[in-house]
PDB file of C-alpha atoms and ligand atoms in Angstrom:
ATOM      1  CA  MET A  14      39.197-135.026  -7.648  1.00  0.00           C
ATOM      2  CA  SER A  15      41.165-138.243  -8.023  1.00  0.00           C
ATOM      3  CA  PRO A  16      39.217-141.497  -8.482  1.00  0.00           C
ATOM      4  CA  GLU A  17      40.627-142.636  -5.137  1.00  0.00           C
ATOM      5  CA  LYS A  18      39.222-139.570  -3.369  1.00  0.00           C
ATOM      6  CA  THR A  19      35.860-139.974  -5.094  1.00  0.00           C
ATOM      7  CA  ARG A  20      35.738-143.553  -3.914  1.00  0.00           C
ATOM      8  CA  GLN A  21      36.526-142.521  -0.363  1.00  0.00           C
ATOM      9  CA  LYS A  22      33.827-139.884  -0.485  1.00  0.00           C
ATOM     10  CA  THR A  23      31.059-142.069  -1.890  1.00  0.00           C
ATOM     11  CA  GLY A  24      32.192-145.100   0.076  1.00  0.00           C
ATOM     12  CA  LYS A  25      31.587-147.202  -3.022  1.00  0.00           C
ATOM     13  CA  LYS A  26      34.009-149.925  -3.890  1.00  0.00           C
ATOM     14  CA  ARG A  27      34.774-149.711  -7.567  1.00  0.00           C
ATOM     15  CA  ILE A  28      35.322-153.076  -9.188  1.00  0.00           C
ATOM     16  CA  THR A  29      37.769-152.818 -12.002  1.00  0.00           C
ATOM     17  CA  ALA A  30      38.695-155.602 -14.374  1.00  0.00           C
ATOM     18  CA  LYS A  31      42.314-156.534 -14.513  1.00  0.00           C
ATOM     19  CA  LYS A  32      43.909-155.736 -17.817  1.00  0.00           C
ATOM     20  CA  PRO A  33      46.908-157.629 -19.182  1.00  0.00           C
ATOM     21  CA  LYS A  34      50.192-156.580 -17.611  1.00  0.00           C
ATOM     22  CA  ALA A  35      53.638-156.992 -19.056  1.00  0.00           C
ATOM     23  CA  ALA A  36      55.787-159.462 -17.162  1.00  0.00           C
ATOM     24  CA  SER A  37      59.044-157.879 -16.127  1.00  0.00           C
ATOM     25  CA  GLY A  38      61.403-157.505 -19.048  1.00  0.00           C
ATOM     26  CA  GLU A  39      58.641-157.871 -21.658  1.00  0.00           C
ATOM     27  CA  THR A  40      57.672-155.105 -24.012  1.00  0.00           C
ATOM     28  CA  LEU A  41      53.998-154.258 -23.576  1.00  0.00           C
ATOM     29  CA  VAL A  42      52.271-154.071 -26.951  1.00  0.00           C
ATOM     30  CA  ALA A  43      48.924-152.289 -26.827  1.00  0.00           C
ATOM     31  CA  PRO A  44      46.221-154.835 -27.641  1.00  0.00           C
ATOM     32  CA  GLY A  45      44.314-154.230 -30.860  1.00  0.00           C
ATOM     33  CA  GLU A  46      40.533-154.150 -31.219  1.00  0.00           C
ATOM     34  CA  PHE A  47      40.357-157.918 -31.788  1.00  0.00           C
ATOM     35  CA  GLU A  48      42.324-158.676 -28.618  1.00  0.00           C
ATOM     36  CA  ARG A  49      40.429-156.082 -26.553  1.00  0.00           C
ATOM     37  CA  ALA A  50      37.104-157.529 -27.687  1.00  0.00           C
ATOM     38  CA  GLY A  51      38.345-161.047 -26.893  1.00  0.00           C
ATOM     39  CA  PHE A  52      39.409-159.938 -23.454  1.00  0.00           C
ATOM     40  CA  ALA A  53      36.020-158.310 -22.783  1.00  0.00           C
ATOM     41  CA  ALA A  54      34.228-161.445 -24.060  1.00  0.00           C
ATOM     42  CA  ALA A  55      36.271-163.646 -21.710  1.00  0.00           C
ATOM     43  CA  PHE A  56      35.377-161.321 -18.838  1.00  0.00           C
ATOM     44  CA  VAL A  57      31.650-161.583 -19.673  1.00  0.00           C
ATOM     45  CA  PHE A  58      31.929-165.362 -19.821  1.00  0.00           C
ATOM     46  CA  SER A  59      33.545-165.357 -16.388  1.00  0.00           C
ATOM     47  CA  ARG A  60      30.284-163.910 -15.009  1.00  0.00           C
ATOM     48  CA  THR A  61      27.794-166.397 -16.466  1.00  0.00           C
ATOM     49  CA  ARG A  62      27.581-169.972 -17.622  1.00  0.00           C
ATOM     50  CA  LEU A  63      25.238-169.008 -20.455  1.00  0.00           C
ATOM     51  CA  ARG A  64      26.670-168.745 -23.966  1.00  0.00           C
ATOM     52  CA  PRO A  65      24.146-166.624 -25.875  1.00  0.00           C
ATOM     53  CA  LYS A  66      23.933-166.820 -29.651  1.00  0.00           C
ATOM     54  CA  ILE A  67      21.510-163.859 -29.793  1.00  0.00           C
ATOM     55  CA  ALA A  68      22.355-160.365 -28.554  1.00  0.00           C
ATOM     56  CA  LEU A  69      20.072-157.367 -28.245  1.00  0.00           C
ATOM     57  CA  VAL A  70      20.842-153.685 -28.089  1.00  0.00           C
ATOM     58  CA  LEU A  71      17.953-151.984 -26.332  1.00  0.00           C
ATOM     59  CA  GLY A  72      17.642-148.324 -27.253  1.00  0.00           C
ATOM     60  CA  SER A  73      16.187-145.259 -25.518  1.00  0.00           C
ATOM     61  CA  GLY A  74      13.496-146.280 -23.040  1.00  0.00           C
ATOM     62  CA  LEU A  75      13.410-149.880 -24.369  1.00  0.00           C
ATOM     63  CA  GLY A  76      15.835-151.424 -21.871  1.00  0.00           C
ATOM     64  CA  ALA A  77      13.012-152.791 -19.688  1.00  0.00           C
ATOM     65  CA  PHE A  78      12.908-155.979 -21.730  1.00  0.00           C
ATOM     66  CA  ALA A  79      16.197-157.156 -20.179  1.00  0.00           C
ATOM     67  CA  ASP A  80      14.635-156.858 -16.699  1.00  0.00           C
ATOM     68  CA  GLU A  81      12.499-159.853 -17.681  1.00  0.00           C
ATOM     69  CA  PHE A  82      15.387-162.202 -18.502  1.00  0.00           C
ATOM     70  CA  ILE A  83      15.378-165.333 -16.330  1.00  0.00           C
ATOM     71  CA  GLY A  84      18.433-166.217 -14.214  1.00  0.00           C
ATOM     72  CA  ALA A  85      20.130-163.023 -15.269  1.00  0.00           C
ATOM     73  CA  ALA A  86      23.705-161.917 -14.668  1.00  0.00           C
ATOM     74  CA  LYS A  87      23.865-158.122 -14.793  1.00  0.00           C
ATOM     75  CA  ILE A  88      27.218-156.616 -15.640  1.00  0.00           C
ATOM     76  CA  PRO A  89      27.621-152.812 -15.526  1.00  0.00           C
ATOM     77  CA  TYR A  90      29.488-151.551 -18.586  1.00  0.00           C
ATOM     78  CA  ALA A  91      31.968-149.906 -16.202  1.00  0.00           C
ATOM     79  CA  GLU A  92      33.165-153.361 -15.140  1.00  0.00           C
ATOM     80  CA  ILE A  93      33.700-154.791 -18.617  1.00  0.00           C
ATOM     81  CA  PRO A  94      37.245-154.152 -19.874  1.00  0.00           C
ATOM     82  CA  TYR A  95      37.394-151.501 -22.618  1.00  0.00           C
ATOM     83  CA  PHE A  96      33.585-151.188 -22.791  1.00  0.00           C
ATOM     84  CA  PRO A  97      32.288-147.652 -23.510  1.00  0.00           C
ATOM     85  CA  GLN A  98      30.002-146.035 -20.903  1.00  0.00           C
ATOM     86  CA  SER A  99      26.576-144.728 -21.918  1.00  0.00           C
ATOM     87  CA  THR A 100      25.789-141.193 -20.818  1.00  0.00           C
ATOM     88  CA  ALA A 101      22.377-140.675 -22.467  1.00  0.00           C
ATOM     89  CA  ILE A 102      19.282-140.460 -20.276  1.00  0.00           C
ATOM     90  CA  GLY A 103      17.119-143.573 -20.686  1.00  0.00           C
ATOM     91  CA  HIS A 104      20.161-145.847 -21.021  1.00  0.00           C
ATOM     92  CA  ALA A 105      20.888-147.909 -17.871  1.00  0.00           C
ATOM     93  CA  GLY A 106      24.370-148.974 -18.978  1.00  0.00           C
ATOM     94  CA  GLN A 107      24.550-152.652 -18.191  1.00  0.00           C
ATOM     95  CA  LEU A 108      24.821-155.925 -20.040  1.00  0.00           C
ATOM     96  CA  VAL A 109      22.237-158.469 -18.936  1.00  0.00           C
ATOM     97  CA  ILE A 110      22.744-162.131 -19.782  1.00  0.00           C
ATOM     98  CA  GLY A 111      19.846-164.446 -19.137  1.00  0.00           C
ATOM     99  CA  LYS A 112      17.103-166.502 -20.724  1.00  0.00           C
ATOM    100  CA  VAL A 113      14.011-165.639 -22.718  1.00  0.00           C
ATOM    101  CA  GLY A 114      12.040-168.884 -22.545  1.00  0.00           C
ATOM    102  CA  GLU A 115      14.618-171.529 -23.414  1.00  0.00           C
ATOM    103  CA  VAL A 116      16.880-169.156 -25.317  1.00  0.00           C
ATOM    104  CA  SER A 117      20.039-167.615 -23.826  1.00  0.00           C
ATOM    105  CA  VAL A 118      20.410-163.964 -24.765  1.00  0.00           C
ATOM    106  CA  ALA A 119      22.664-161.020 -24.036  1.00  0.00           C
ATOM    107  CA  GLY A 120      20.879-157.675 -23.741  1.00  0.00           C
ATOM    108  CA  MET A 121      22.491-154.263 -23.644  1.00  0.00           C
ATOM    109  CA  GLN A 122      20.443-151.849 -21.589  1.00  0.00           C
ATOM    110  CA  GLY A 123      21.561-148.762 -23.428  1.00  0.00           C
ATOM    111  CA  ARG A 124      24.209-148.063 -26.033  1.00  0.00           C
ATOM    112  CA  VAL A 125      26.672-145.312 -26.776  1.00  0.00           C
ATOM    113  CA  HIS A 126      26.326-142.846 -29.633  1.00  0.00           C
ATOM    114  CA  LEU A 127      28.578-140.686 -31.773  1.00  0.00           C
ATOM    115  CA  TYR A 128      26.976-137.580 -30.271  1.00  0.00           C
ATOM    116  CA  GLU A 129      28.375-138.482 -26.849  1.00  0.00           C
ATOM    117  CA  GLY A 130      31.812-137.927 -28.344  1.00  0.00           C
ATOM    118  CA  TYR A 131      32.658-141.566 -28.981  1.00  0.00           C
ATOM    119  CA  THR A 132      34.341-142.590 -32.208  1.00  0.00           C
ATOM    120  CA  ALA A 133      32.520-144.949 -34.552  1.00  0.00           C
ATOM    121  CA  LYS A 134      34.952-147.714 -33.495  1.00  0.00           C
ATOM    122  CA  GLU A 135      34.098-147.165 -29.825  1.00  0.00           C
ATOM    123  CA  VAL A 136      30.395-147.189 -30.645  1.00  0.00           C
ATOM    124  CA  VAL A 137      30.698-150.661 -32.182  1.00  0.00           C
ATOM    125  CA  PHE A 138      33.025-152.151 -29.566  1.00  0.00           C
ATOM    126  CA  PRO A 139      30.115-154.046 -27.907  1.00  0.00           C
ATOM    127  CA  ILE A 140      29.279-155.582 -31.296  1.00  0.00           C
ATOM    128  CA  ARG A 141      32.923-156.677 -31.613  1.00  0.00           C
ATOM    129  CA  VAL A 142      32.599-158.281 -28.172  1.00  0.00           C
ATOM    130  CA  PHE A 143      29.460-160.119 -29.312  1.00  0.00           C
ATOM    131  CA  ALA A 144      31.366-161.393 -32.339  1.00  0.00           C
ATOM    132  CA  ARG A 145      34.103-162.719 -30.035  1.00  0.00           C
ATOM    133  CA  MET A 146      31.423-164.320 -27.821  1.00  0.00           C
ATOM    134  CA  GLY A 147      30.203-166.342 -30.793  1.00  0.00           C
ATOM    135  CA  VAL A 148      26.911-164.455 -31.143  1.00  0.00           C
ATOM    136  CA  LYS A 149      25.199-165.235 -34.459  1.00  0.00           C
ATOM    137  CA  ALA A 150      22.281-162.773 -34.490  1.00  0.00           C
ATOM    138  CA  VAL A 151      21.973-159.206 -33.243  1.00  0.00           C
ATOM    139  CA  ILE A 152      18.663-157.490 -32.598  1.00  0.00           C
ATOM    140  CA  LEU A 153      19.142-153.724 -32.683  1.00  0.00           C
ATOM    141  CA  THR A 154      16.374-151.488 -31.401  1.00  0.00           C
ATOM    142  CA  ASN A 155      16.050-147.742 -31.326  1.00  0.00           C
ATOM    143  CA  ALA A 156      13.778-144.766 -30.898  1.00  0.00           C
ATOM    144  CA  ALA A 157      13.253-142.944 -34.177  1.00  0.00           C
ATOM    145  CA  GLY A 158      11.421-140.031 -35.715  1.00  0.00           C
ATOM    146  CA  GLY A 159       8.760-140.988 -38.263  1.00  0.00           C
ATOM    147  CA  ILE A 160       9.210-139.423 -41.705  1.00  0.00           C
ATOM    148  CA  LYS A 161       6.663-141.530 -43.596  1.00  0.00           C
ATOM    149  CA  ARG A 162       3.192-140.152 -42.799  1.00  0.00           C
ATOM    150  CA  GLU A 163       1.790-143.443 -41.484  1.00  0.00           C
ATOM    151  CA  PHE A 164       4.746-143.873 -39.106  1.00  0.00           C
ATOM    152  CA  THR A 165       3.045-142.017 -36.304  1.00  0.00           C
ATOM    153  CA  GLN A 166       3.973-141.914 -32.637  1.00  0.00           C
ATOM    154  CA  GLY A 167       4.032-145.367 -31.012  1.00  0.00           C
ATOM    155  CA  LYS A 168       4.283-147.407 -34.226  1.00  0.00           C
ATOM    156  CA  LEU A 169       6.811-150.248 -34.422  1.00  0.00           C
ATOM    157  CA  VAL A 170       8.765-150.493 -37.660  1.00  0.00           C
ATOM    158  CA  VAL A 171      11.102-153.244 -38.868  1.00  0.00           C
ATOM    159  CA  ILE A 172      14.131-151.736 -40.563  1.00  0.00           C
ATOM    160  CA  GLY A 173      14.432-152.988 -44.139  1.00  0.00           C
ATOM    161  CA  ASP A 174      17.485-150.952 -45.142  1.00  0.00           C
ATOM    162  CA  HIS A 175      19.390-147.854 -44.096  1.00  0.00           C
ATOM    163  CA  VAL A 176      21.102-144.709 -45.321  1.00  0.00           C
ATOM    164  CA  ASN A 177      24.286-143.795 -43.466  1.00  0.00           C
ATOM    165  CA  LEU A 178      24.468-140.000 -43.170  1.00  0.00           C
ATOM    166  CA  GLN A 179      26.617-139.968 -40.042  1.00  0.00           C
ATOM    167  CA  GLY A 180      29.711-139.056 -42.045  1.00  0.00           C
ATOM    168  CA  VAL A 181      31.733-141.888 -40.521  1.00  0.00           C
ATOM    169  CA  ASN A 182      32.095-145.640 -40.814  1.00  0.00           C
ATOM    170  CA  PRO A 183      33.357-147.863 -37.966  1.00  0.00           C
ATOM    171  CA  LEU A 184      35.488-149.855 -40.408  1.00  0.00           C
ATOM    172  CA  THR A 185      37.604-146.889 -41.519  1.00  0.00           C
ATOM    173  CA  GLY A 186      41.309-147.641 -41.057  1.00  0.00           C
ATOM    174  CA  PRO A 187      43.283-150.864 -41.307  1.00  0.00           C
ATOM    175  CA  ASN A 188      41.071-153.934 -41.654  1.00  0.00           C
ATOM    176  CA  ASP A 189      41.422-156.861 -39.278  1.00  0.00           C
ATOM    177  CA  GLU A 190      40.607-159.927 -41.382  1.00  0.00           C
ATOM    178  CA  ARG A 191      39.875-161.865 -38.201  1.00  0.00           C
ATOM    179  CA  PHE A 192      36.691-159.796 -37.928  1.00  0.00           C
ATOM    180  CA  GLY A 193      35.825-159.755 -41.615  1.00  0.00           C
ATOM    181  CA  LEU A 194      36.614-158.670 -45.160  1.00  0.00           C
ATOM    182  CA  ARG A 195      37.971-155.268 -46.170  1.00  0.00           C
ATOM    183  CA  PHE A 196      34.930-154.665 -48.386  1.00  0.00           C
ATOM    184  CA  HIS A 197      31.859-156.453 -47.132  1.00  0.00           C
ATOM    185  CA  ASP A 198      28.460-156.674 -48.740  1.00  0.00           C
ATOM    186  CA  MET A 199      25.564-154.647 -47.335  1.00  0.00           C
ATOM    187  CA  THR A 200      22.903-155.790 -49.819  1.00  0.00           C
ATOM    188  CA  ASN A 201      20.894-157.827 -47.346  1.00  0.00           C
ATOM    189  CA  ALA A 202      22.117-156.121 -44.197  1.00  0.00           C
ATOM    190  CA  TYR A 203      18.744-156.607 -42.503  1.00  0.00           C
ATOM    191  CA  ASP A 204      18.036-160.328 -42.629  1.00  0.00           C
ATOM    192  CA  ARG A 205      15.011-161.188 -44.757  1.00  0.00           C
ATOM    193  CA  THR A 206      14.110-164.293 -42.751  1.00  0.00           C
ATOM    194  CA  PHE A 207      14.202-162.302 -39.502  1.00  0.00           C
ATOM    195  CA  ARG A 208      11.962-159.626 -41.036  1.00  0.00           C
ATOM    196  CA  GLU A 209       9.459-162.303 -42.042  1.00  0.00           C
ATOM    197  CA  ILE A 210       9.583-163.769 -38.545  1.00  0.00           C
ATOM    198  CA  VAL A 211       8.726-160.361 -37.078  1.00  0.00           C
ATOM    199  CA  ALA A 212       5.922-159.766 -39.570  1.00  0.00           C
ATOM    200  CA  SER A 213       4.264-163.093 -38.797  1.00  0.00           C
ATOM    201  CA  GLY A 214       4.881-162.760 -35.036  1.00  0.00           C
ATOM    202  CA  ALA A 215       3.316-159.301 -35.000  1.00  0.00           C
ATOM    203  CA  ASN A 216       0.398-160.564 -37.037  1.00  0.00           C
ATOM    204  CA  ASN A 217      -0.264-163.386 -34.540  1.00  0.00           C
ATOM    205  CA  LEU A 218      -0.192-160.880 -31.680  1.00  0.00           C
ATOM    206  CA  GLY A 219      -2.464-158.420 -33.480  1.00  0.00           C
ATOM    207  CA  ILE A 220       0.295-155.793 -33.551  1.00  0.00           C
ATOM    208  CA  THR A 221       0.411-153.624 -36.657  1.00  0.00           C
ATOM    209  CA  MET A 222       3.963-153.706 -37.891  1.00  0.00           C
ATOM    210  CA  TYR A 223       5.530-151.653 -40.677  1.00  0.00           C
ATOM    211  CA  GLU A 224       8.766-151.829 -42.619  1.00  0.00           C
ATOM    212  CA  GLY A 225      10.911-148.862 -43.601  1.00  0.00           C
ATOM    213  CA  VAL A 226      14.270-147.336 -44.436  1.00  0.00           C
ATOM    214  CA  TYR A 227      16.193-145.814 -41.515  1.00  0.00           C
ATOM    215  CA  ALA A 228      18.414-142.778 -42.030  1.00  0.00           C
ATOM    216  CA  ALA A 229      21.119-142.279 -39.415  1.00  0.00           C
ATOM    217  CA  LEU A 230      22.428-138.810 -38.640  1.00  0.00           C
ATOM    218  CA  ALA A 231      25.139-137.961 -36.139  1.00  0.00           C
ATOM    219  CA  GLY A 232      22.973-135.737 -33.918  1.00  0.00           C
ATOM    220  CA  PRO A 233      22.659-134.643 -31.176  1.00  0.00           C
ATOM    221  CA  SER A 234      20.479-131.847 -32.518  1.00  0.00           C
ATOM    222  CA  TYR A 235      17.235-133.060 -34.011  1.00  0.00           C
ATOM    223  CA  GLU A 236      16.796-132.387 -37.712  1.00  0.00           C
ATOM    224  CA  THR A 237      15.426-129.237 -39.285  1.00  0.00           C
ATOM    225  CA  PRO A 238      12.185-129.495 -41.293  1.00  0.00           C
ATOM    226  CA  ALA A 239      14.252-128.915 -44.456  1.00  0.00           C
ATOM    227  CA  GLU A 240      16.493-131.851 -43.572  1.00  0.00           C
ATOM    228  CA  ILE A 241      13.430-134.044 -43.069  1.00  0.00           C
ATOM    229  CA  ARG A 242      12.092-133.028 -46.507  1.00  0.00           C
ATOM    230  CA  TYR A 243      15.512-133.933 -47.938  1.00  0.00           C
ATOM    231  CA  LEU A 244      15.500-137.301 -46.131  1.00  0.00           C
ATOM    232  CA  ARG A 245      12.045-138.095 -47.476  1.00  0.00           C
ATOM    233  CA  THR A 246      13.221-137.287 -51.003  1.00  0.00           C
ATOM    234  CA  ILE A 247      16.150-139.696 -50.749  1.00  0.00           C
ATOM    235  CA  GLY A 248      13.894-142.529 -49.615  1.00  0.00           C
ATOM    236  CA  ALA A 249      14.129-142.469 -45.820  1.00  0.00           C
ATOM    237  CA  ASP A 250      11.072-143.387 -43.752  1.00  0.00           C
ATOM    238  CA  LEU A 251      12.621-143.043 -40.285  1.00  0.00           C
ATOM    239  CA  VAL A 252      15.381-140.956 -38.776  1.00  0.00           C
ATOM    240  CA  GLY A 253      17.619-141.567 -35.787  1.00  0.00           C
ATOM    241  CA  MET A 254      21.122-141.215 -34.361  1.00  0.00           C
ATOM    242  CA  SER A 255      22.188-144.820 -33.796  1.00  0.00           C
ATOM    243  CA  THR A 256      22.072-148.410 -35.082  1.00  0.00           C
ATOM    244  CA  VAL A 257      23.815-147.976 -38.438  1.00  0.00           C
ATOM    245  CA  PRO A 258      27.431-148.289 -37.161  1.00  0.00           C
ATOM    246  CA  GLU A 259      26.399-151.396 -35.207  1.00  0.00           C
ATOM    247  CA  VAL A 260      24.764-152.956 -38.273  1.00  0.00           C
ATOM    248  CA  ILE A 261      27.899-152.298 -40.331  1.00  0.00           C
ATOM    249  CA  ALA A 262      30.123-153.938 -37.689  1.00  0.00           C
ATOM    250  CA  ALA A 263      27.747-156.871 -37.170  1.00  0.00           C
ATOM    251  CA  ARG A 264      27.594-157.600 -40.890  1.00  0.00           C
ATOM    252  CA  HIS A 265      31.380-157.250 -41.140  1.00  0.00           C
ATOM    253  CA  SER A 266      31.633-160.270 -38.841  1.00  0.00           C
ATOM    254  CA  GLY A 267      28.819-162.171 -40.554  1.00  0.00           C
ATOM    255  CA  MET A 268      26.287-161.785 -37.761  1.00  0.00           C
ATOM    256  CA  ARG A 269      22.682-161.651 -38.932  1.00  0.00           C
ATOM    257  CA  VAL A 270      20.759-158.483 -38.064  1.00  0.00           C
ATOM    258  CA  LEU A 271      17.235-157.544 -37.093  1.00  0.00           C
ATOM    259  CA  GLY A 272      16.466-153.844 -36.611  1.00  0.00           C
ATOM    260  CA  ILE A 273      13.329-152.523 -34.946  1.00  0.00           C
ATOM    261  CA  SER A 274      12.488-148.846 -34.520  1.00  0.00           C
ATOM    262  CA  CYS A 275       9.932-147.483 -32.136  1.00  0.00           C
ATOM    263  CA  VAL A 276       8.544-144.287 -33.635  1.00  0.00           C
ATOM    264  CA  THR A 277       8.621-141.945 -30.673  1.00  0.00           C
ATOM    265  CA  ASN A 278       7.674-138.779 -32.551  1.00  0.00           C
ATOM    266  CA  ALA A 279       6.799-137.427 -35.944  1.00  0.00           C
ATOM    267  CA  ALA A 280      10.022-136.072 -37.504  1.00  0.00           C
ATOM    268  CA  ALA A 281      10.672-132.334 -37.429  1.00  0.00           C
ATOM    269  CA  GLY A 282       8.233-130.145 -39.338  1.00  0.00           C
ATOM    270  CA  ILE A 283       5.618-132.870 -39.826  1.00  0.00           C
ATOM    271  CA  ARG A 284       3.545-131.686 -36.903  1.00  0.00           C
ATOM    272  CA  ASP A 285       3.634-128.082 -35.829  1.00  0.00           C
ATOM    273  CA  GLN A 286       5.427-128.993 -32.589  1.00  0.00           C
ATOM    274  CA  PRO A 287       9.000-128.826 -31.325  1.00  0.00           C
ATOM    275  CA  LEU A 288      10.741-132.156 -30.560  1.00  0.00           C
ATOM    276  CA  ASN A 289      12.111-133.145 -27.181  1.00  0.00           C
ATOM    277  CA  HIS A 290      13.760-136.154 -25.542  1.00  0.00           C
ATOM    278  CA  VAL A 291      11.079-136.393 -22.822  1.00  0.00           C
ATOM    279  CA  GLU A 292       8.491-137.138 -25.506  1.00  0.00           C
ATOM    280  CA  VAL A 293      10.831-139.776 -26.943  1.00  0.00           C
ATOM    281  CA  LEU A 294      11.146-141.535 -23.569  1.00  0.00           C
ATOM    282  CA  GLU A 295       7.413-141.234 -22.766  1.00  0.00           C
ATOM    283  CA  THR A 296       6.420-142.830 -26.066  1.00  0.00           C
ATOM    284  CA  ALA A 297       8.967-145.635 -25.668  1.00  0.00           C
ATOM    285  CA  GLU A 298       7.486-146.251 -22.204  1.00  0.00           C
ATOM    286  CA  ARG A 299       3.983-146.409 -23.699  1.00  0.00           C
ATOM    287  CA  VAL A 300       4.848-149.051 -26.306  1.00  0.00           C
ATOM    288  CA  LYS A 301       7.149-151.004 -24.004  1.00  0.00           C
ATOM    289  CA  GLU A 302       4.648-153.795 -23.310  1.00  0.00           C
ATOM    290  CA  GLN A 303       3.835-154.340 -26.980  1.00  0.00           C
ATOM    291  CA  PHE A 304       7.516-154.260 -27.798  1.00  0.00           C
ATOM    292  CA  ILE A 305       8.314-156.865 -25.124  1.00  0.00           C
ATOM    293  CA  ARG A 306       5.509-159.165 -26.273  1.00  0.00           C
ATOM    294  CA  LEU A 307       6.826-158.951 -29.819  1.00  0.00           C
ATOM    295  CA  LEU A 308      10.414-159.736 -28.827  1.00  0.00           C
ATOM    296  CA  LYS A 309       9.303-162.691 -26.697  1.00  0.00           C
ATOM    297  CA  THR A 310       7.550-164.258 -29.697  1.00  0.00           C
ATOM    298  CA  VAL A 311      10.286-163.464 -32.150  1.00  0.00           C
ATOM    299  CA  ILE A 312      13.355-164.635 -30.173  1.00  0.00           C
ATOM    300  CA  PRO A 313      12.590-168.406 -30.132  1.00  0.00           C
ATOM    301  CA  ARG A 314      11.983-168.309 -33.895  1.00  0.00           C
ATOM    302  CA  ILE A 315      15.208-166.433 -34.532  1.00  0.00           C
ATOM    303  CA  ALA A 316      17.009-169.022 -32.363  1.00  0.00           C
ATOM    304  CA  GLU A 317      15.563-171.749 -34.648  1.00  0.00           C
ATOM    305  CA  ALA A 318      16.607-169.842 -37.758  1.00  0.00           C
ATOM    306  CA  ILE A 319      20.261-169.608 -36.654  1.00  0.00           C
ATOM    307  CA  ALA A 320      20.509-173.126 -35.190  1.00  0.00           C
TER     308      ALA A 320
HETATM  309  N1  HPA B  18      15.313-137.552 -34.968  1.00  0.00           N
HETATM  310  C1  HPA B  18      16.469-138.171 -34.655  1.00  0.00           C
HETATM  311  N2  HPA B  18      16.575-139.074 -33.714  1.00  0.00           N
HETATM  312  C2  HPA B  18      15.463-139.410 -33.036  1.00  0.00           C
HETATM  313  C3  HPA B  18      14.226-138.805 -33.296  1.00  0.00           C
HETATM  314  C4  HPA B  18      14.148-137.818 -34.324  1.00  0.00           C
HETATM  315  O1  HPA B  18      13.094-137.247 -34.615  1.00  0.00           O
HETATM  316  N3  HPA B  18      13.327-139.362 -32.430  1.00  0.00           N
HETATM  317  C5  HPA B  18      14.010-140.281 -31.690  1.00  0.00           C
HETATM  318  N4  HPA B  18      15.303-140.308 -32.040  1.00  0.00           N
END
């Protein structure tokens, strides 16, 4: 059915952003990633007066935090030019711009993943938009399987480093120097100061916080027990299907990164139980309050650190 017919049937008015048109006689050159991201950033800015320097990507079941932003503008991804649409359950699919205390933030309620069929470049498009918005720090959150024995269901873990096993990199192809260098450093990808801020914030709140290495696989199937044994051997403490492309793109543009995983399940083969996405969402729901309290304490201190 054509989009027009669908619209007639549902009675919903679809708001679409205007994309650049060629004036008559001009040759239309397809805009590159830098221009597309700039266009999307300008569109976002047309919807709010806030100019956030901190952006958050809220993973499976963790989007609730953005519902608490004050004076929020909510922009469905479908309305933002060139923005990818999230299809995963537990991902609302809107960008919320508002305030946490005195700090302006942009929060993505849901992200897109490679397993949805998106390319690595599409997966990181929102991060490119943040770069064009002048965002300085990105807080990436996710649901993850716990490989390390003490990373049991419901634990919150700060990501200290990662292993990219997704088989792709969002920076493959020609490099646009306006975003960053051809070969950029990943030594301190996860900002040390931010990690310390989280550790002390969690301590003040009485939340037990851990630190670990996150391994990213493409998914969507969960891992086999043999794969989990392999991941443990190579030094991974957590496993998931997201975050790593976004960290690579954020660091490419010099944005500082904080990564937090919510352990929603023990990784495959650790307990004698099959894995399922319902369990992932239920656990995220259970730790939501703790997670929100932590972010509320951490955000003002991150804002100070990047000022
Ligand atoms: N494996 C991969 N991704 C995940 C898991 C897991 O066990 N739990 C939540 N996301």
